[in-house]
Amino acid sequence: MNKITEVTRRQIAKLFDKEFNYWGDDEENDDEIKFLERLYELEELPSNDGRFENAKDNNWIFKDEDDRFNLNNGNDDKYLLKFLCEILHPAIREPDNVQNLLTIYNNILSVDGYKIIEVDKLSNLPIFGFCEINNQIDSSNNILMKPIQKILFGSPGTGKSYQIRQIAQEQLDIQIDKITKTSPNIVKAVFHPEYSYADFMGKLLPFSQKSSVIYKFYPGHFLKILGKAYKSLIDGKDENYLLVIDELNRGNAAAIFGNTFQLLDRESDGWSSYEIDISEMELVGLFQAMNIKVDIDSNNKIEIQLSNIGKLNYDEALKNEIESFRDKKNHGGFLIYNLLRQCQIKLPPNLSIIGTINTSDESIYYLDTAFKRRWSWEFVNAPVGKFDDSTEFPEEIKNAQLFIDDKPQDLWLFYIVGINELIKSNHQTIRRIEDKLIGCWFIKPENEKVKLQQVKDKLMFYLWDNVFARDKRPLETFLGDKSDETNTLVTLALFSDFLKYTEKFLDKVLALGKEQYKGEFLKQEVEQVEDNLDMIPF
């Protein structure tokens, strides 16, 4: 292990010459001999002075260029790294000065691929170790992408779930089953008013076993996906994992996330900026999610089995495995086991989180600003305005047609655009108009067919109850025939009145939709449909 360059070693030496003392903040209580005895067997090191038998008896001043300490000669990086970690030990340095020095260390060491990290605690103060920074590089030396943490928002039916699958496959390289539309690398949660922190993290539930009742902890959606992501890093794999949260604004997000909210702050390497404490029950659930054999002994202590040795106290078992991760240059596994020893967690770089919000839903719970700013926000637009043959639409939507009495009418896409044009034209009377538009998937075609009954059951009610809930006059005006001599007026007092005009309404929005189309291809498809209809003997 010899990666730290001579330049880096000189930088560290100058740092202490100018700003810091190697052996502590209080020179009266800590001297160089006491400090060096923490790292070296001074009695076994030779003396440079012939009057003394060993280095301990020397009356000398420490110099980092002294070859006996292996700090400047670069034979093995571990001597310098252990030396730096010891300088941060709570017995040596005041806690107020540790963070500043740690930041400087890591800024200098990062260029050579090392990082000083917390590995334990003494009297609730951190003890540090070191690791190589290579968790973002796989065995093929391909840089793994940074985690995604975003919220997709837009009006209903805009294809947010469809887009999540695309992101998972194209950006995260997660394979999704074409039939089930699922993946073992994805865990999906749906927030609702009764969804709680216990559903998210885990809960203790009773179940009957013969004549007795036993309680078992079941990990929630968050712990399940966190355990999968942790296990992948521990195994040295480069797989990505995704937590999907649908309808995020329908649950009390602040209460559901609880203190896991702090994990949403991420560093440039993809790890959370801060760790959080978890309960021992949650730790048990996390072990279960990581497929680690876990048990509670007669003294209510957690035991786990990581090797063939058998079950050990979790702290001892994890400690035994930690050094192997350093040898394997597995920074992820090293950090995870150190965190778990302290009943702490962080979000790893291979875990992404994507939430969805239907902006038209009347949110029961408010998302505060602090929560919002920890996500990137992507608006998923509805089809509205001018479009042509180059405009991208899902193939299932491009080819779908409206059917009335089992007879094809026209491409469903024209109707969608026409309805959105109608809503847009009434922006003065409709509040938050972007929330009220409909997406391509508002009604999902079945075998490229949208039936009239689907329109009545879902679309017409949505327009009546959500879009034009406050004022029905725009609908009455739209359905009225002012162009002909009768100047027909329409009165919509009841929803049943509106339903009677369903086919007329569809004819009118179809005309609006076709006005927005500036291409040729879809027109040719429509003409082909009409030619086929002429050939059918009704």
mmCIF file of N, CA, C and O in Angstrom, residues 119-120 280 283 287 292 297 301-307 309-325 337-343:
data_model
loop_
_atom_site.group_PDB
_atom_site.id
_atom_site.type_symbol
_atom_site.label_atom_id
_atom_site.label_comp_id
_atom_site.label_asym_id
_atom_site.label_seq_id
_atom_site.Cartn_x
_atom_site.Cartn_y
_atom_site.Cartn_z
ATOM 1 N N VAL A 119 -14.701 5.598 13.208
ATOM 2 C CA VAL A 119 -14.888 4.147 13.270
ATOM 3 C C VAL A 119 -15.388 3.678 14.633
ATOM 4 O O VAL A 119 -15.811 2.530 14.775
ATOM 5 N N ASP A 120 -15.342 4.545 15.633
ATOM 6 C CA ASP A 120 -15.776 4.137 16.974
ATOM 7 C C ASP A 120 -15.966 5.390 17.816
ATOM 8 O O ASP A 120 -15.748 6.515 17.344
ATOM 9 N N GLU A 280 -32.291 -0.456 18.534
ATOM 10 C CA GLU A 280 -31.807 -1.826 18.375
ATOM 11 C C GLU A 280 -32.819 -2.684 17.614
ATOM 12 O O GLU A 280 -32.438 -3.585 16.867
ATOM 13 N N LEU A 283 -32.238 -1.931 14.110
ATOM 14 C CA LEU A 283 -30.995 -2.578 13.700
ATOM 15 C C LEU A 283 -31.243 -4.046 13.369
ATOM 16 O O LEU A 283 -30.717 -4.572 12.377
ATOM 17 N N PHE A 287 -30.592 -5.823 9.762
ATOM 18 C CA PHE A 287 -29.847 -7.075 9.573
ATOM 19 C C PHE A 287 -30.677 -8.073 8.767
ATOM 20 O O PHE A 287 -30.165 -8.761 7.884
ATOM 21 N N ILE A 292 -28.744 -11.167 6.903
ATOM 22 C CA ILE A 292 -27.816 -11.599 7.944
ATOM 23 C C ILE A 292 -28.603 -12.338 9.023
ATOM 24 O O ILE A 292 -29.634 -11.849 9.485
ATOM 25 N N ASP A 297 -30.312 -13.053 22.302
ATOM 26 C CA ASP A 297 -29.965 -14.070 23.292
ATOM 27 C C ASP A 297 -30.768 -13.885 24.582
ATOM 28 O O ASP A 297 -31.627 -12.993 24.676
ATOM 29 N N LYS A 301 -29.455 -9.437 24.142
ATOM 30 C CA LYS A 301 -28.383 -8.888 23.325
ATOM 31 C C LYS A 301 -28.519 -9.413 21.897
ATOM 32 O O LYS A 301 -28.901 -10.558 21.677
ATOM 33 N N ILE A 302 -28.160 -8.569 20.929
ATOM 34 C CA ILE A 302 -28.277 -8.946 19.521
ATOM 35 C C ILE A 302 -27.070 -9.773 19.104
ATOM 36 O O ILE A 302 -25.916 -9.358 19.294
ATOM 37 N N GLU A 303 -27.325 -10.945 18.523
ATOM 38 C CA GLU A 303 -26.268 -11.792 17.989
ATOM 39 C C GLU A 303 -26.489 -11.983 16.490
ATOM 40 O O GLU A 303 -27.626 -12.116 16.033
ATOM 41 N N ILE A 304 -25.396 -11.972 15.745
ATOM 42 C CA ILE A 304 -25.485 -12.182 14.301
ATOM 43 C C ILE A 304 -24.423 -13.188 13.881
ATOM 44 O O ILE A 304 -23.441 -13.417 14.590
ATOM 45 N N GLN A 305 -24.638 -13.788 12.715
ATOM 46 C CA GLN A 305 -23.669 -14.735 12.163
ATOM 47 C C GLN A 305 -23.210 -14.235 10.803
ATOM 48 O O GLN A 305 -23.995 -14.135 9.866
ATOM 49 N N LEU A 306 -21.920 -13.914 10.713
ATOM 50 C CA LEU A 306 -21.350 -13.428 9.459
ATOM 51 C C LEU A 306 -20.404 -14.431 8.831
ATOM 52 O O LEU A 306 -19.991 -14.265 7.686
ATOM 53 N N SER A 307 -20.016 -15.468 9.570
ATOM 54 C CA SER A 307 -19.080 -16.461 9.051
ATOM 55 C C SER A 307 -19.427 -17.823 9.633
ATOM 56 O O SER A 307 -20.451 -17.994 10.293
ATOM 57 N N ILE A 309 -17.955 -19.235 12.017
ATOM 58 C CA ILE A 309 -17.583 -19.309 13.425
ATOM 59 C C ILE A 309 -18.808 -19.515 14.306
ATOM 60 O O ILE A 309 -18.743 -20.124 15.365
ATOM 61 N N GLY A 310 -19.949 -19.030 13.860
ATOM 62 C CA GLY A 310 -21.162 -19.091 14.670
ATOM 63 C C GLY A 310 -21.621 -17.696 15.042
ATOM 64 O O GLY A 310 -21.022 -16.690 14.650
ATOM 65 N N LYS A 311 -22.680 -17.628 15.818
ATOM 66 C CA LYS A 311 -23.247 -16.335 16.180
ATOM 67 C C LYS A 311 -22.419 -15.656 17.266
ATOM 68 O O LYS A 311 -21.996 -16.285 18.234
ATOM 69 N N LEU A 312 -22.197 -14.367 17.084
ATOM 70 C CA LEU A 312 -21.469 -13.547 18.050
ATOM 71 C C LEU A 312 -22.273 -12.288 18.320
ATOM 72 O O LEU A 312 -23.155 -11.916 17.543
ATOM 73 N N ASN A 313 -21.953 -11.608 19.415
ATOM 74 C CA ASN A 313 -22.516 -10.285 19.652
ATOM 75 C C ASN A 313 -22.254 -9.423 18.424
ATOM 76 O O ASN A 313 -21.152 -9.455 17.862
ATOM 77 N N TYR A 314 -23.254 -8.657 17.981
ATOM 78 C CA TYR A 314 -23.148 -7.967 16.693
ATOM 79 C C TYR A 314 -21.931 -7.050 16.622
ATOM 80 O O TYR A 314 -21.276 -6.948 15.584
ATOM 81 N N ASP A 315 -21.593 -6.385 17.731
ATOM 82 C CA ASP A 315 -20.445 -5.473 17.720
ATOM 83 C C ASP A 315 -19.150 -6.253 17.486
ATOM 84 O O ASP A 315 -18.305 -5.848 16.677
ATOM 85 N N GLU A 316 -19.013 -7.391 18.143
ATOM 86 C CA GLU A 316 -17.814 -8.215 17.993
ATOM 87 C C GLU A 316 -17.740 -8.811 16.594
ATOM 88 O O GLU A 316 -16.676 -8.835 15.964
ATOM 89 N N ALA A 317 -18.880 -9.295 16.100
ATOM 90 C CA ALA A 317 -18.906 -9.903 14.768
ATOM 91 C C ALA A 317 -18.541 -8.891 13.686
ATOM 92 O O ALA A 317 -17.760 -9.192 12.771
ATOM 93 N N LEU A 318 -19.089 -7.690 13.780
ATOM 94 C CA LEU A 318 -18.794 -6.655 12.783
ATOM 95 C C LEU A 318 -17.341 -6.217 12.870
ATOM 96 O O LEU A 318 -16.676 -6.007 11.852
ATOM 97 N N LYS A 319 -16.838 -6.083 14.089
ATOM 98 C CA LYS A 319 -15.445 -5.660 14.291
ATOM 99 C C LYS A 319 -14.479 -6.661 13.669
ATOM 100 O O LYS A 319 -13.463 -6.280 13.075
ATOM 101 N N ASN A 320 -14.800 -7.960 13.788
ATOM 102 C CA ASN A 320 -13.928 -9.003 13.222
ATOM 103 C C ASN A 320 -13.846 -8.912 11.707
ATOM 104 O O ASN A 320 -12.850 -9.320 11.107
ATOM 105 N N GLU A 321 -14.923 -8.388 11.078
ATOM 106 C CA GLU A 321 -14.970 -8.346 9.615
ATOM 107 C C GLU A 321 -14.403 -7.069 9.023
ATOM 108 O O GLU A 321 -14.079 -7.016 7.839
ATOM 109 N N ILE A 322 -14.292 -6.034 9.844
ATOM 110 C CA ILE A 322 -13.956 -4.708 9.315
ATOM 111 C C ILE A 322 -12.612 -4.675 8.600
ATOM 112 O O ILE A 322 -12.483 -4.113 7.509
ATOM 113 N N GLU A 323 -11.575 -5.279 9.192
ATOM 114 C CA GLU A 323 -10.246 -5.210 8.584
ATOM 115 C C GLU A 323 -10.195 -5.878 7.216
ATOM 116 O O GLU A 323 -9.425 -5.481 6.355
ATOM 117 N N SER A 324 -11.055 -6.901 7.019
ATOM 118 C CA SER A 324 -11.068 -7.565 5.713
ATOM 119 C C SER A 324 -11.515 -6.613 4.607
ATOM 120 O O SER A 324 -11.074 -6.713 3.463
ATOM 121 N N PHE A 325 -12.399 -5.653 4.948
ATOM 122 C CA PHE A 325 -12.845 -4.679 3.946
ATOM 123 C C PHE A 325 -11.717 -3.725 3.580
ATOM 124 O O PHE A 325 -11.606 -3.302 2.436
ATOM 125 N N TYR A 337 -20.172 -1.293 8.122
ATOM 126 C CA TYR A 337 -20.007 -2.060 9.352
ATOM 127 C C TYR A 337 -19.618 -1.166 10.529
ATOM 128 O O TYR A 337 -20.024 -1.415 11.670
ATOM 129 N N ASN A 338 -18.826 -0.129 10.269
ATOM 130 C CA ASN A 338 -18.495 0.807 11.341
ATOM 131 C C ASN A 338 -19.729 1.565 11.820
ATOM 132 O O ASN A 338 -19.898 1.818 13.010
ATOM 133 N N LEU A 339 -20.602 1.933 10.879
ATOM 134 C CA LEU A 339 -21.848 2.598 11.256
ATOM 135 C C LEU A 339 -22.746 1.679 12.076
ATOM 136 O O LEU A 339 -23.282 2.076 13.118
ATOM 137 N N LEU A 340 -22.889 0.442 11.612
ATOM 138 C CA LEU A 340 -23.792 -0.494 12.291
ATOM 139 C C LEU A 340 -23.304 -0.830 13.692
ATOM 140 O O LEU A 340 -24.116 -1.081 14.586
ATOM 141 N N ARG A 341 -22.004 -0.838 13.893
ATOM 142 C CA ARG A 341 -21.470 -1.083 15.241
ATOM 143 C C ARG A 341 -21.967 -0.030 16.230
ATOM 144 O O ARG A 341 -22.115 -0.295 17.423
ATOM 145 N N GLN A 342 -22.219 1.165 15.709
ATOM 146 C CA GLN A 342 -22.671 2.261 16.563
ATOM 147 C C GLN A 342 -24.174 2.493 16.480
ATOM 148 O O GLN A 342 -24.677 3.516 16.939
ATOM 149 N N CYS A 343 -24.901 1.526 15.880
ATOM 150 C CA CYS A 343 -26.350 1.658 15.686
ATOM 151 C C CYS A 343 -26.667 2.927 14.911
ATOM 152 O O CYS A 343 -27.553 3.711 15.281
#
